[in-house]
mmCIF file of C-alpha atoms in Angstrom:
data_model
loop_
_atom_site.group_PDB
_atom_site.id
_atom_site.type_symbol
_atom_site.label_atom_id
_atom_site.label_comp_id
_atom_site.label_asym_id
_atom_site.label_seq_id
_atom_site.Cartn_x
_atom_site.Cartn_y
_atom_site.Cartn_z
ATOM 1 C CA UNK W 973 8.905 -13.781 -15.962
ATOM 2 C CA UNK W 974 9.367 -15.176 -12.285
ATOM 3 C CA UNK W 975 8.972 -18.323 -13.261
ATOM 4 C CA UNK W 976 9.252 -22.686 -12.508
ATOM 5 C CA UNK W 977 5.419 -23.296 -12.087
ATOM 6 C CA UNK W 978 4.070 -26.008 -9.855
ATOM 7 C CA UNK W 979 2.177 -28.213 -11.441
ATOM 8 C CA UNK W 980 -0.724 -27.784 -13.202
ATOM 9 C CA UNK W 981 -2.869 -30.735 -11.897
ATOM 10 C CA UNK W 982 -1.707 -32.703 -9.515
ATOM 11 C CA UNK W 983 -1.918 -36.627 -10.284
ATOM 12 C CA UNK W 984 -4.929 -37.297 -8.805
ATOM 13 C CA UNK W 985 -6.879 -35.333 -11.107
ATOM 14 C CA UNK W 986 -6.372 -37.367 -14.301
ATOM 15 C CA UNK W 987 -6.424 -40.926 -15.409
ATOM 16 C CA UNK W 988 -2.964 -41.331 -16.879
ATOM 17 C CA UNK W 989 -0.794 -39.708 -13.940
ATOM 18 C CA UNK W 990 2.550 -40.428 -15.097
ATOM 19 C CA UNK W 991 2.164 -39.692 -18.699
ATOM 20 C CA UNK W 992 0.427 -36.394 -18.235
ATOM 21 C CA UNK W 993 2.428 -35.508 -15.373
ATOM 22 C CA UNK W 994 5.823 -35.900 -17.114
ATOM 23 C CA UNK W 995 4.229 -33.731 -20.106
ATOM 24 C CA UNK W 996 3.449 -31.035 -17.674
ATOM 25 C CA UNK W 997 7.297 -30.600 -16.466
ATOM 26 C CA UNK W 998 8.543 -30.972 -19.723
ATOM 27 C CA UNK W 999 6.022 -28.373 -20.866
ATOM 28 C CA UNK W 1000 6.308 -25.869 -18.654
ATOM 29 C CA UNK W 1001 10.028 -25.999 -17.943
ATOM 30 C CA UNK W 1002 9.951 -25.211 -22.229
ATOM 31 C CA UNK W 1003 7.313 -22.005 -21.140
ATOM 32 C CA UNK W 1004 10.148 -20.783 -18.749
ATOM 33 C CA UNK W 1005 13.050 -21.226 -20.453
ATOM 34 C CA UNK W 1006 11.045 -19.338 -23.525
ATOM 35 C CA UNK W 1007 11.610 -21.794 -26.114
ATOM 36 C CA UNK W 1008 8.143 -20.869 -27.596
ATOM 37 C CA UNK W 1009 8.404 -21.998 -31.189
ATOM 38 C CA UNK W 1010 9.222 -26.159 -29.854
ATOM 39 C CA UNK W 1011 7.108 -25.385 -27.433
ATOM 40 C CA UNK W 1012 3.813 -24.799 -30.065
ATOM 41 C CA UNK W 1013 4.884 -27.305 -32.007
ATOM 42 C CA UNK W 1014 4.450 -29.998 -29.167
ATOM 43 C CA UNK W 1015 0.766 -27.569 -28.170
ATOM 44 C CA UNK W 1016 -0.155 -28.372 -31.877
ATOM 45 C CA UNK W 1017 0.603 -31.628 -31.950
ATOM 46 C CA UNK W 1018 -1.089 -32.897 -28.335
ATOM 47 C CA UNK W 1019 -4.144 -30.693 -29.761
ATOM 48 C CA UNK W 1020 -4.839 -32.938 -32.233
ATOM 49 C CA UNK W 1021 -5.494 -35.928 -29.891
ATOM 50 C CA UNK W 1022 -8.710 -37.755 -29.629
ATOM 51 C CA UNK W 1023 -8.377 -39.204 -26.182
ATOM 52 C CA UNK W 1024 -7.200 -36.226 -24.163
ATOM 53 C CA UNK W 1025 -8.916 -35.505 -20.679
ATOM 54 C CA UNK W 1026 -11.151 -31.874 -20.382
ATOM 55 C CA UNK W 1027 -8.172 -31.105 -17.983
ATOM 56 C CA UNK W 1028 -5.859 -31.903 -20.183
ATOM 57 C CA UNK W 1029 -7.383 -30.205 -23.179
ATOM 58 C CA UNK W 1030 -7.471 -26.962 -20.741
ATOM 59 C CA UNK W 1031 -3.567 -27.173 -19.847
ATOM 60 C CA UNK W 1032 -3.179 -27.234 -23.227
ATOM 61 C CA UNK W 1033 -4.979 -24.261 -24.473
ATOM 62 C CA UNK W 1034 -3.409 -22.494 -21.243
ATOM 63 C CA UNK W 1035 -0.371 -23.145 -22.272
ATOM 64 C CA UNK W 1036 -1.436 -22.098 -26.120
ATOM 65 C CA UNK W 1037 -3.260 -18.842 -25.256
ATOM 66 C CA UNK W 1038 -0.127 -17.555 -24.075
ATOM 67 C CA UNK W 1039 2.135 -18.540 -26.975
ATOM 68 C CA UNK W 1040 -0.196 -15.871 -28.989
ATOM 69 C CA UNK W 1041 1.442 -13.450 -26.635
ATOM 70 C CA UNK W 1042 4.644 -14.328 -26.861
ATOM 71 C CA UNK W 1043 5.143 -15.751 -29.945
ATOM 72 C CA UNK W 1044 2.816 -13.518 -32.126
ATOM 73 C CA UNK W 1045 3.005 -10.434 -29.569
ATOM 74 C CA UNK W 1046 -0.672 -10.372 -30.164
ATOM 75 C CA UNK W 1047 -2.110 -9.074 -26.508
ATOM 76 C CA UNK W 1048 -5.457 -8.686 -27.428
ATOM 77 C CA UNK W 1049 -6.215 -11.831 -28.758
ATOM 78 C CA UNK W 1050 -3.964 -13.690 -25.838
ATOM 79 C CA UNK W 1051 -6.014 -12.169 -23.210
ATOM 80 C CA UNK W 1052 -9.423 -12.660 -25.076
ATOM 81 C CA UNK W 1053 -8.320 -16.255 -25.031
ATOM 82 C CA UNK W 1054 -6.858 -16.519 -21.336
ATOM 83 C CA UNK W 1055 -10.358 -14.654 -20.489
ATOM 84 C CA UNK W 1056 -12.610 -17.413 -21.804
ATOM 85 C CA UNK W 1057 -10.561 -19.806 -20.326
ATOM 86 C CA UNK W 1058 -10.691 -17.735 -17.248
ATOM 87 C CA UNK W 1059 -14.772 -17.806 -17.402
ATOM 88 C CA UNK W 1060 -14.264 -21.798 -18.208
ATOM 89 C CA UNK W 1061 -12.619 -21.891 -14.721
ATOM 90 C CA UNK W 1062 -15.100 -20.433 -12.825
ATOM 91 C CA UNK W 1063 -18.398 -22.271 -14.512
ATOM 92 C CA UNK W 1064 -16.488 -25.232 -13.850
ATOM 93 C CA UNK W 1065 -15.274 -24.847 -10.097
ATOM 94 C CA UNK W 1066 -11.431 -25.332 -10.947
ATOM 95 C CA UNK W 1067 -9.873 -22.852 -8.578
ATOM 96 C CA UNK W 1068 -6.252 -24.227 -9.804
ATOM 97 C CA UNK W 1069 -7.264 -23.423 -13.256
ATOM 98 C CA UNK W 1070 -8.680 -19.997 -12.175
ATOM 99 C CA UNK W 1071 -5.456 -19.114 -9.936
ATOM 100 C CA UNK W 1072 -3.321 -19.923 -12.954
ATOM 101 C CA UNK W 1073 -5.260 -18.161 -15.644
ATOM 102 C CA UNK W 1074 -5.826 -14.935 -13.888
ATOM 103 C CA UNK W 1075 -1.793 -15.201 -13.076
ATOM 104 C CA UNK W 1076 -1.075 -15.739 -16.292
ATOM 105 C CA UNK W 1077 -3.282 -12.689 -17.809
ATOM 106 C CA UNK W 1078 -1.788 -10.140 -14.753
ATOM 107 C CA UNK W 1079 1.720 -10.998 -16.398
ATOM 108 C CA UNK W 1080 0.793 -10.509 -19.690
ATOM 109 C CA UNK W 1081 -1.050 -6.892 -18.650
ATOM 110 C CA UNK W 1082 2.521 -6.291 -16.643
ATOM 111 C CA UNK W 1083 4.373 -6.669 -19.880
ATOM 112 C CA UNK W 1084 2.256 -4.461 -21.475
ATOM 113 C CA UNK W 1085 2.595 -2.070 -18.737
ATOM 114 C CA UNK W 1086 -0.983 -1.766 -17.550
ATOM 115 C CA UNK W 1087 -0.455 -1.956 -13.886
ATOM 116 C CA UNK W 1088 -3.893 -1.180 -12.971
ATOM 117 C CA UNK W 1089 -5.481 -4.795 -14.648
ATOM 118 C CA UNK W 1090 -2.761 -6.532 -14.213
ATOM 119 C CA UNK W 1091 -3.110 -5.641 -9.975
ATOM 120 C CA UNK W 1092 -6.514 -6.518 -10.409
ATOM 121 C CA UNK W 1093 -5.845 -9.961 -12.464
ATOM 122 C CA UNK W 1094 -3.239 -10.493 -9.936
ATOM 123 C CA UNK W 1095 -5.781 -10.112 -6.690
ATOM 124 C CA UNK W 1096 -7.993 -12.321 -8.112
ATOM 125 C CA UNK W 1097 -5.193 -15.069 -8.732
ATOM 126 C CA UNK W 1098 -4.187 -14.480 -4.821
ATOM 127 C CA UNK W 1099 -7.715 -14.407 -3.106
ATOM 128 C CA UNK W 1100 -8.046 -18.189 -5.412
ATOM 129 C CA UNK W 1101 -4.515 -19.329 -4.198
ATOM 130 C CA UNK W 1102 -4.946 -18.656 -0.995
ATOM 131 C CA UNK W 1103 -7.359 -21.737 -0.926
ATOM 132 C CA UNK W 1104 -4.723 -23.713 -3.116
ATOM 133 C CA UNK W 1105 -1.722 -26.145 -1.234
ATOM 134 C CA UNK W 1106 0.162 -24.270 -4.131
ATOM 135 C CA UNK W 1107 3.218 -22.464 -2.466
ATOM 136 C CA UNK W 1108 5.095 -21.738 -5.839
ATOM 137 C CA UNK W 1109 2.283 -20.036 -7.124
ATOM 138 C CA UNK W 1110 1.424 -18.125 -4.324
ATOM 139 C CA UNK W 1111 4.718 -16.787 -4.335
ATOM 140 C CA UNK W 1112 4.786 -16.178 -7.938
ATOM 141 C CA UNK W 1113 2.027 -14.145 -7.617
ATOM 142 C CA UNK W 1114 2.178 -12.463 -4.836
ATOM 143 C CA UNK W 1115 5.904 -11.186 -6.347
ATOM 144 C CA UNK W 1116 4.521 -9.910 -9.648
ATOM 145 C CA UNK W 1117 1.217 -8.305 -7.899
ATOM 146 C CA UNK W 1118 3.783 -6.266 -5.483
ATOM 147 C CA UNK W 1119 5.851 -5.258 -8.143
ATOM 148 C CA UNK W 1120 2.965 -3.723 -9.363
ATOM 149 C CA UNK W 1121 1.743 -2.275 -6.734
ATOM 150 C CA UNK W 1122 5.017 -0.601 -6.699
ATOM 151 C CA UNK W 1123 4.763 0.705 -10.438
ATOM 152 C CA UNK W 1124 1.164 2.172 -9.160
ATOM 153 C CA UNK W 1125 3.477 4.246 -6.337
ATOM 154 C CA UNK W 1126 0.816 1.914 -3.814
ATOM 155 C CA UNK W 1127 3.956 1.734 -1.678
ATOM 156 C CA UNK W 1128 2.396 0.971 1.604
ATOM 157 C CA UNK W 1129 0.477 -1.702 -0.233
ATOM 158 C CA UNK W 1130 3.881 -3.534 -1.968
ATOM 159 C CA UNK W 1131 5.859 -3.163 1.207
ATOM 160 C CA UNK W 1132 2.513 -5.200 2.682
ATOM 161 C CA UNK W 1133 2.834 -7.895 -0.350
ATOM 162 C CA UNK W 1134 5.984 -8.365 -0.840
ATOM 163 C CA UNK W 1135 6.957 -8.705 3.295
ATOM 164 C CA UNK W 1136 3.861 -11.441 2.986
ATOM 165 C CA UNK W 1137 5.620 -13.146 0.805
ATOM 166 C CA UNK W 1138 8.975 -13.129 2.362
ATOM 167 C CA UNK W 1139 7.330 -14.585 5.673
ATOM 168 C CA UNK W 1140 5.662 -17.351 3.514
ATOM 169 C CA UNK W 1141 9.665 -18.272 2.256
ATOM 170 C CA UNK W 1142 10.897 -18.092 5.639
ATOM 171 C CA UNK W 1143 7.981 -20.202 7.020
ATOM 172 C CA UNK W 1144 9.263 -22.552 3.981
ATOM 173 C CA UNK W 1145 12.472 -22.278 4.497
ATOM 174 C CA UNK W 1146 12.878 -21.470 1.025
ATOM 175 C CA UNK W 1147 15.091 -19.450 -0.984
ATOM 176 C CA UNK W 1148 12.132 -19.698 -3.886
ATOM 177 C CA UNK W 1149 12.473 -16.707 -5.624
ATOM 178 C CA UNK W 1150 13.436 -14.699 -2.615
ATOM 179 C CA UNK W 1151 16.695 -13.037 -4.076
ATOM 180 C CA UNK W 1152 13.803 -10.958 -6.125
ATOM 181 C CA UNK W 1153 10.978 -10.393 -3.581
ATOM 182 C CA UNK W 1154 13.914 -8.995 -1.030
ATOM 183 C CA UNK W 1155 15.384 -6.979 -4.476
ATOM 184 C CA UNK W 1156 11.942 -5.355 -5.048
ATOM 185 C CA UNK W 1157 11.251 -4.796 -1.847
ATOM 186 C CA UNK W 1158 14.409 -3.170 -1.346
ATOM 187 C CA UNK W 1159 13.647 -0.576 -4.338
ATOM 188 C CA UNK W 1160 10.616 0.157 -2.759
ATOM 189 C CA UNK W 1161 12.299 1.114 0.287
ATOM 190 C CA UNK W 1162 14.475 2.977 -0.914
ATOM 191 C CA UNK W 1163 11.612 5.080 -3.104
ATOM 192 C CA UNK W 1164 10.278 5.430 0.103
ATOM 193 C CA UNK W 1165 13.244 7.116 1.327
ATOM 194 C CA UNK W 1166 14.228 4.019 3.901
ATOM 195 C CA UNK W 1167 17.510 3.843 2.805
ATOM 196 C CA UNK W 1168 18.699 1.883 5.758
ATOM 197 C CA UNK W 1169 16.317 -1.297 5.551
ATOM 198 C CA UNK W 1170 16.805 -1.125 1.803
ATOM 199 C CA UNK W 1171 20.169 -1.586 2.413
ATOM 200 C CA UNK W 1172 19.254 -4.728 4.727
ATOM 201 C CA UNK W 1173 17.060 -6.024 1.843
ATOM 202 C CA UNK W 1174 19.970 -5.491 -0.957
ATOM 203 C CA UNK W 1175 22.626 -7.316 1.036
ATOM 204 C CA UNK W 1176 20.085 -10.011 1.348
ATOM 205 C CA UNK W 1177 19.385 -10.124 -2.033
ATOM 206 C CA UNK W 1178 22.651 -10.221 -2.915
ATOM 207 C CA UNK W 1179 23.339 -12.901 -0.460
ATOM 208 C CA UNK W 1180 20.228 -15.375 -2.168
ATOM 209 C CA UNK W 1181 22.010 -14.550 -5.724
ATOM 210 C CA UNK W 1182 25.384 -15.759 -4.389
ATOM 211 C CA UNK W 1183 24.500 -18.775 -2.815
ATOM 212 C CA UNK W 1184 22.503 -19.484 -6.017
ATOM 213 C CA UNK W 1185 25.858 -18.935 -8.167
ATOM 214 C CA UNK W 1186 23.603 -16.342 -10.302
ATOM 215 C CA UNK W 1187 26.253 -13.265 -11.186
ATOM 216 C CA UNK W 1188 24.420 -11.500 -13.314
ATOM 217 C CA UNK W 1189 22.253 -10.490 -10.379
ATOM 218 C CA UNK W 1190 24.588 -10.222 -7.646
ATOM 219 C CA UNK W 1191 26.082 -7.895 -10.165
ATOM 220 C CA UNK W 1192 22.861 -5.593 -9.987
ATOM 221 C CA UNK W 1193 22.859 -5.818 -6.592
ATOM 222 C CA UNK W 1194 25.854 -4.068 -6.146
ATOM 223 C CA UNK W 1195 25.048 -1.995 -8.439
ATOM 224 C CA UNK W 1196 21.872 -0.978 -5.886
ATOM 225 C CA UNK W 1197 23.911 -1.249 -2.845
ATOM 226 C CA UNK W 1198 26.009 0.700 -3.956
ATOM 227 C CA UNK W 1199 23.652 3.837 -4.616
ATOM 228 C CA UNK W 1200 22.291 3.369 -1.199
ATOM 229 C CA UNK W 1201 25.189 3.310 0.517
ATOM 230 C CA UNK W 1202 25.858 6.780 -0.966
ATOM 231 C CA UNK W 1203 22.480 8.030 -0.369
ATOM 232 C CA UNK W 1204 23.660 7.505 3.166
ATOM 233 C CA UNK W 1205 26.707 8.825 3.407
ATOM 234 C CA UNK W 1206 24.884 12.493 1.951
#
């Protein structure tokens, strides 16, 4: 996944700040670097606390609901979860909770390749974050919903996304991710038969994955650039 989350809660929302807050980083830098099985051992364990916070008890079975997923590769009973939790969210008024959830469920759909609910999921995480000082997330999931998009052939509608969320970087002045919004939207592009501002978006791509040091991408890039160019030269 497009991943490094923002924090959950911010400090403000719990009683023990630091604590909870170093948990969180540890936690969810373990969720993106996919080291599941320490990962639900430390879930497990916090679990079985008597003096955890309802907001802490709910980062927890986020975090949980999603190891059934990945760990058991059980999709049905990680999105039941994520669902209730989703529904939990919304009774209570947590709109970081409900961004995060309905993220979290539009990834797992994506894996699964259901585009359709996974768009949907995805819009509802947006129209939430928009309300959120959350630009990771926003990001995040404005990425995976115009990747989709893309899947669905909604062209129009991914070029729209994923050019949203390139302004939002730029605005930022972030290179958060943007080697693979400028990648995707290059592909789209170039399905669209805009060979020439695919190209634009490949070389940038490319460009974000050098700086970054990451080969293995600039690697694919070239790979793309390459097929342009040629589609050009026909």
């Amino acid at each position: 996944m497009v991943c490094q989350f923002s924090l959950f809660f911010n400090e403000s929302d719990i009683a023990d700040k630091k604590l909870f807050v170093h948990n969180q980083r540890q936690i969810l830098a373990m969720l993106c670097g996919q080291d599941y099985l320490s990962l639900q051992a430390i879930i497990q364990t916090e679990l079985k606390r008597t003096d955890l916070s309802e907001l802490e008890v709910l980062f927890y079975h986020w975090v949980d609901s999603q190891l059934v997923f990945y760990i058991d590769h059980d999709h049905e009973e990680s999105i039941s979860q994520l669902t209730e939790l989703l529904d939990k969210a919304t009774a209570i008024e947590n709109r970081k909770l409900e961004a995060f959830v309905a993220y979290s469920i539009g990834v797992i759909y994506t894996k699964i390749n259901d585009e359709l609910k996974a768009t949907s999921y995805l819009k509802r995480a947006q129209l939430v974050s928009k309300k959120l000082d959350d630009f990771r997330l926003n990001v995040d999931i404005m990425y995976h919903l115009g990747r989709n998009q893309h899947l669905l052939h909604r062209n129009g509608e991914a070029i729209k996304t994923l050019t949203d969320c390139i302004d939002l970087l730029v605005k930022k002045e972030s290179l958060y991710h943007l080697g693979e919004v400028l990648y995707e939207r290059g592909n789209t592009l170039f399905e669209m038969g805009m060979s020439e501002d695919a190209l634009e978006d490949m070389t940038g791509s490319q460009v974000v994955y050098r700086l970054q040091q990451n080969s293995s991408n600039v690697f694919f890039t070239k790979e793309r650039i390459q097929r342009i160019e040629s589609d050009l030269k026909k």
